[in-house]
PDB file of C-alpha atoms in Angstrom:
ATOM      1  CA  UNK A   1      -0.239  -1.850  18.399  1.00  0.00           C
ATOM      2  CA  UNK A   2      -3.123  -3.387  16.195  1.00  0.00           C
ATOM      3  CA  UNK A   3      -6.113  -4.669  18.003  1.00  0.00           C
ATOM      4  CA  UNK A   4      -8.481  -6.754  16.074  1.00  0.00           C
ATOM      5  CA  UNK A   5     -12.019  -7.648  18.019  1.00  0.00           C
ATOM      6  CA  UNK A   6     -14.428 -10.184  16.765  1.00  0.00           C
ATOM      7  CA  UNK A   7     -18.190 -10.255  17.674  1.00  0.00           C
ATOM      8  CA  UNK A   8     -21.178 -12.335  16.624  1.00  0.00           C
ATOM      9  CA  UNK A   9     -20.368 -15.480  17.867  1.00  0.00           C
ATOM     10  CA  UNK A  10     -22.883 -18.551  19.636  1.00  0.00           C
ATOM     11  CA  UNK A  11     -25.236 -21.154  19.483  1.00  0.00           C
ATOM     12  CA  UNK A  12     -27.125 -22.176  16.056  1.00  0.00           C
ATOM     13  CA  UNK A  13     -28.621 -25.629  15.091  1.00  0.00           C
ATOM     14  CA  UNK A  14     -27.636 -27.135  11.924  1.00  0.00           C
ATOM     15  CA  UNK A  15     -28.882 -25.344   8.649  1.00  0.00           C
ATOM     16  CA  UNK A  16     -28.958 -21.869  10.750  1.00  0.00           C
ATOM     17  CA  UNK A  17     -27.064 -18.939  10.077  1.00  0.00           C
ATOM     18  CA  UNK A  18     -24.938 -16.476  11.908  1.00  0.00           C
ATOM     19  CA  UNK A  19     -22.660 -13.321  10.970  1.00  0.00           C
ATOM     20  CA  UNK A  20     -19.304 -12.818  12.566  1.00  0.00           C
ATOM     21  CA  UNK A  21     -17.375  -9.179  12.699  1.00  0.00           C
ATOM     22  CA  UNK A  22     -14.067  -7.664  13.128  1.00  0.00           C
ATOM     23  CA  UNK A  23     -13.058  -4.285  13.650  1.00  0.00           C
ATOM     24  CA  UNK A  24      -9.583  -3.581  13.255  1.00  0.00           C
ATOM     25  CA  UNK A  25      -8.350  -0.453  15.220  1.00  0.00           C
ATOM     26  CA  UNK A  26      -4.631   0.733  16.579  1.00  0.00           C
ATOM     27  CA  UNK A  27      -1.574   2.263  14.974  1.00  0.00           C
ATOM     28  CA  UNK A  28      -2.880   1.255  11.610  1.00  0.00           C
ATOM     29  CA  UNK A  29      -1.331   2.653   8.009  1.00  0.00           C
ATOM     30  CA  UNK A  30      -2.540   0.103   5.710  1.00  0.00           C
ATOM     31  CA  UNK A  31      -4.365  -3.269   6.033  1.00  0.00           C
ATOM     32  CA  UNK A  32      -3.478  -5.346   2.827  1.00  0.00           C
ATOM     33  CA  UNK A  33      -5.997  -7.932   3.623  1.00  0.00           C
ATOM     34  CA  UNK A  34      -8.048  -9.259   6.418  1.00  0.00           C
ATOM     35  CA  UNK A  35      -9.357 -12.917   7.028  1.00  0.00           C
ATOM     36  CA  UNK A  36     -11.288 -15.649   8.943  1.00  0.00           C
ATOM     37  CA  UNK A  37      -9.540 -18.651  10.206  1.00  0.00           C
ATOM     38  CA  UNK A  38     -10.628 -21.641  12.577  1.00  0.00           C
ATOM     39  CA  UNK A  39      -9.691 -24.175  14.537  1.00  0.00           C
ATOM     40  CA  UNK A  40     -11.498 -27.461  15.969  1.00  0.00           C
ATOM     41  CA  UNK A  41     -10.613 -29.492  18.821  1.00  0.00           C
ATOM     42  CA  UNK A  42      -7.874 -31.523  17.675  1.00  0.00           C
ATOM     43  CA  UNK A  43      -7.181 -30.240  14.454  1.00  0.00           C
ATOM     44  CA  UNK A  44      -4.881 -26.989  12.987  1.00  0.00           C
ATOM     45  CA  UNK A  45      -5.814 -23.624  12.604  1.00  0.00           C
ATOM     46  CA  UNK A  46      -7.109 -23.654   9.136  1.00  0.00           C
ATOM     47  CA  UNK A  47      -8.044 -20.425   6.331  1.00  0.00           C
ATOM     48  CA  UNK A  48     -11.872 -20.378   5.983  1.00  0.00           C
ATOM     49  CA  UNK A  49     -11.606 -17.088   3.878  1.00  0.00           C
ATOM     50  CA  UNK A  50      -9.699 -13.901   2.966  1.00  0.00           C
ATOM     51  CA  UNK A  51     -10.380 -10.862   0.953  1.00  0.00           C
ATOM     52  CA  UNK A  52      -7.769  -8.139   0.121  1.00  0.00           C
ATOM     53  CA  UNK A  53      -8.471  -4.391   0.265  1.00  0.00           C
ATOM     54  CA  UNK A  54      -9.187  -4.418  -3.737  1.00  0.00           C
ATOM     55  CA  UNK A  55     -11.793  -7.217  -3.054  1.00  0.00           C
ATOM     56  CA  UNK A  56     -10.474  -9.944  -3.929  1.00  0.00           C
ATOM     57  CA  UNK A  57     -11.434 -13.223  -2.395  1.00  0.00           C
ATOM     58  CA  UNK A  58     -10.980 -16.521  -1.577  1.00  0.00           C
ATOM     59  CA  UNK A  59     -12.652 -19.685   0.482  1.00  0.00           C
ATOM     60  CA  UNK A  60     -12.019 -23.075   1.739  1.00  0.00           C
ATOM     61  CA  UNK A  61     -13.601 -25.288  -0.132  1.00  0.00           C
ATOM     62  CA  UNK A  62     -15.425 -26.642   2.619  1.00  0.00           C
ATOM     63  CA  UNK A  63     -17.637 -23.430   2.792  1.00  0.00           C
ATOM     64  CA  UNK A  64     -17.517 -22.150  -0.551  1.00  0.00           C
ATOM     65  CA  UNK A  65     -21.339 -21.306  -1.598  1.00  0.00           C
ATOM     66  CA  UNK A  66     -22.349 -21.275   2.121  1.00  0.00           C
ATOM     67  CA  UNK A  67     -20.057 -18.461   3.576  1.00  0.00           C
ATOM     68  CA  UNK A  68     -19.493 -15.196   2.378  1.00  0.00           C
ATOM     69  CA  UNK A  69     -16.553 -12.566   3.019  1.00  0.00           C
ATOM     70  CA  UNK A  70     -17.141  -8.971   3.036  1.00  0.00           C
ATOM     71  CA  UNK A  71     -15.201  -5.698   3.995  1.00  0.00           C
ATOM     72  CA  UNK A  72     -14.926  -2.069   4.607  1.00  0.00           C
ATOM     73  CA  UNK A  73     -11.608  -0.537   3.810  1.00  0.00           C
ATOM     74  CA  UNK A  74     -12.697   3.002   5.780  1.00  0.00           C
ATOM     75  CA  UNK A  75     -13.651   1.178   9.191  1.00  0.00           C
ATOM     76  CA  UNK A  76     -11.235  -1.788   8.768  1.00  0.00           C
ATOM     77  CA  UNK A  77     -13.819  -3.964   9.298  1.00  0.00           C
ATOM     78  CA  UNK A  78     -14.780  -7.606   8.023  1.00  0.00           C
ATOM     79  CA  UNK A  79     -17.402  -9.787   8.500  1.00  0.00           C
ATOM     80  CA  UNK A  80     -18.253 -13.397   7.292  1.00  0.00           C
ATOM     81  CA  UNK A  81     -21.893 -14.498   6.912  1.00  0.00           C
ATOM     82  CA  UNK A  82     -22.191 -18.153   7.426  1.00  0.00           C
ATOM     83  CA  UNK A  83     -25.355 -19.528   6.088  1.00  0.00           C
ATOM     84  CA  UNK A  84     -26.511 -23.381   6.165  1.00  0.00           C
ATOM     85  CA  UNK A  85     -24.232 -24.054   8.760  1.00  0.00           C
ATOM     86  CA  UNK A  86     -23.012 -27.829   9.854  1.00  0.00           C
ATOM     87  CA  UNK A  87     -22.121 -29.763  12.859  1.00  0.00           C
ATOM     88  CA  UNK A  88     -18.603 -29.659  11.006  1.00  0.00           C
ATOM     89  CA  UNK A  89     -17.990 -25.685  11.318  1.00  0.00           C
ATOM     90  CA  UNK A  90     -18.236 -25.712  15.171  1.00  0.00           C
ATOM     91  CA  UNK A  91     -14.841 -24.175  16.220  1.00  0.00           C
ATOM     92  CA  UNK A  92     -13.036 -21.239  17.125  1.00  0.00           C
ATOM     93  CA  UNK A  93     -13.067 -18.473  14.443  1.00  0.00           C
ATOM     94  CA  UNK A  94     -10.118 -15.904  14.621  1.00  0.00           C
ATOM     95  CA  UNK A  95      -9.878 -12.716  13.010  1.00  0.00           C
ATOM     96  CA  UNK A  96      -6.511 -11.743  10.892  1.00  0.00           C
ATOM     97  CA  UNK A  97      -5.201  -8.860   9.395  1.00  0.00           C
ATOM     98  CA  UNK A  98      -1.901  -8.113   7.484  1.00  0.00           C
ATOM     99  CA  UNK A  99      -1.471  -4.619   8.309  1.00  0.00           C
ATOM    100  CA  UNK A 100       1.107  -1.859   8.369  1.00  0.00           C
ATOM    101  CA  UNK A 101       1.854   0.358  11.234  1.00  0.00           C
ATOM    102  CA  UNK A 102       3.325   2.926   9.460  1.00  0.00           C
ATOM    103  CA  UNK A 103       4.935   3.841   5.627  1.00  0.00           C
ATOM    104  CA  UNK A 104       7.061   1.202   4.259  1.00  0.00           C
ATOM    105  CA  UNK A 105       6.649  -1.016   7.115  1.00  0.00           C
ATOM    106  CA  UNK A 106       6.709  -4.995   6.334  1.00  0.00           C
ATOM    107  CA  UNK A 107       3.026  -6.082   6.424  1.00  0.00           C
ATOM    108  CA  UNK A 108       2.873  -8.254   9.746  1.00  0.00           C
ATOM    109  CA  UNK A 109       0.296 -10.833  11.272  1.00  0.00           C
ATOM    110  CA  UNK A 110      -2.488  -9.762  13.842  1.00  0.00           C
ATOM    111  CA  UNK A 111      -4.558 -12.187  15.185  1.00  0.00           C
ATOM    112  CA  UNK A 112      -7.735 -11.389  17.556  1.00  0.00           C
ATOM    113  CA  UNK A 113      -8.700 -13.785  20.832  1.00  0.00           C
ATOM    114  CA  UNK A 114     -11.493 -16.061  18.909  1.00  0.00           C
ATOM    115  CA  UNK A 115     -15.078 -16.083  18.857  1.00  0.00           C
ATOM    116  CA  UNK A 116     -16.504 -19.649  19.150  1.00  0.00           C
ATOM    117  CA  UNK A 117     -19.226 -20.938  16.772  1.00  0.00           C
ATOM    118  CA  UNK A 118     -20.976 -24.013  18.113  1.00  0.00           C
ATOM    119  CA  UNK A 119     -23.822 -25.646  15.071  1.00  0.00           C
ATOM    120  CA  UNK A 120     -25.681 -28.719  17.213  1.00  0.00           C
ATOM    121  CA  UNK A 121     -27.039 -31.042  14.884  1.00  0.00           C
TER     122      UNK A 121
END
């Protein structure tokens, strides 16, 4: 089993800041990359960012220059710094991970339960 637990979420008005974590932990080989998504009321689960154990990144355009992704590959651990935060990022933000449980395993999907980010205006 992979567990993946996110922390930091809450309450910030508009043009505040917050950091969220995740700390991956389990029967874990390998974690190819590791990720924020989110979803609002009424709308899909979308990516907000991702960044691959060699550091590699990428963002929705919605936050790009206002959130930032970060890792370390020894803890399995990720967090996303979201600075000058809107009314429009309220949701909830799930942790993912595309991990391997042992050798030559097919990297599968782990999701954790959700933090939820609320930004009042």
């Amino acid at each position: 089993q992979v567990q993946l637990v996110e922390s930091g979420g809450g309450l910030v008005q508009a043009g505040g800041s917050l950091r969220l974590s995740c700390a991956a932990s389990g029967s874990i080989f390998s974690i190819n990359a590791m990720g924020w998504y989110r979803q609002a009321p009424g709308k899909q689960r979308e990516l907000v960012a991702g960044i691959t154990s060699g550091g590699n990144t990428n963002y929705a355009d919605s936050v790009k220059g206002r959130f930032t992704i970060s890792r370390d590959n020894a803890k399995n651990t990720v967090w996303l710094q979201m600075n000058s935060l809107k009314p429009e990022d309220t949701a909830v933000y799930y942790c993912n991970a595309a991990a391997r449980r042992f050798p030559l395993d097919r990297p599968s999907d782990y999701w954790g339960r959700g933090t939820q980010v609320t930004v009042s205006s």
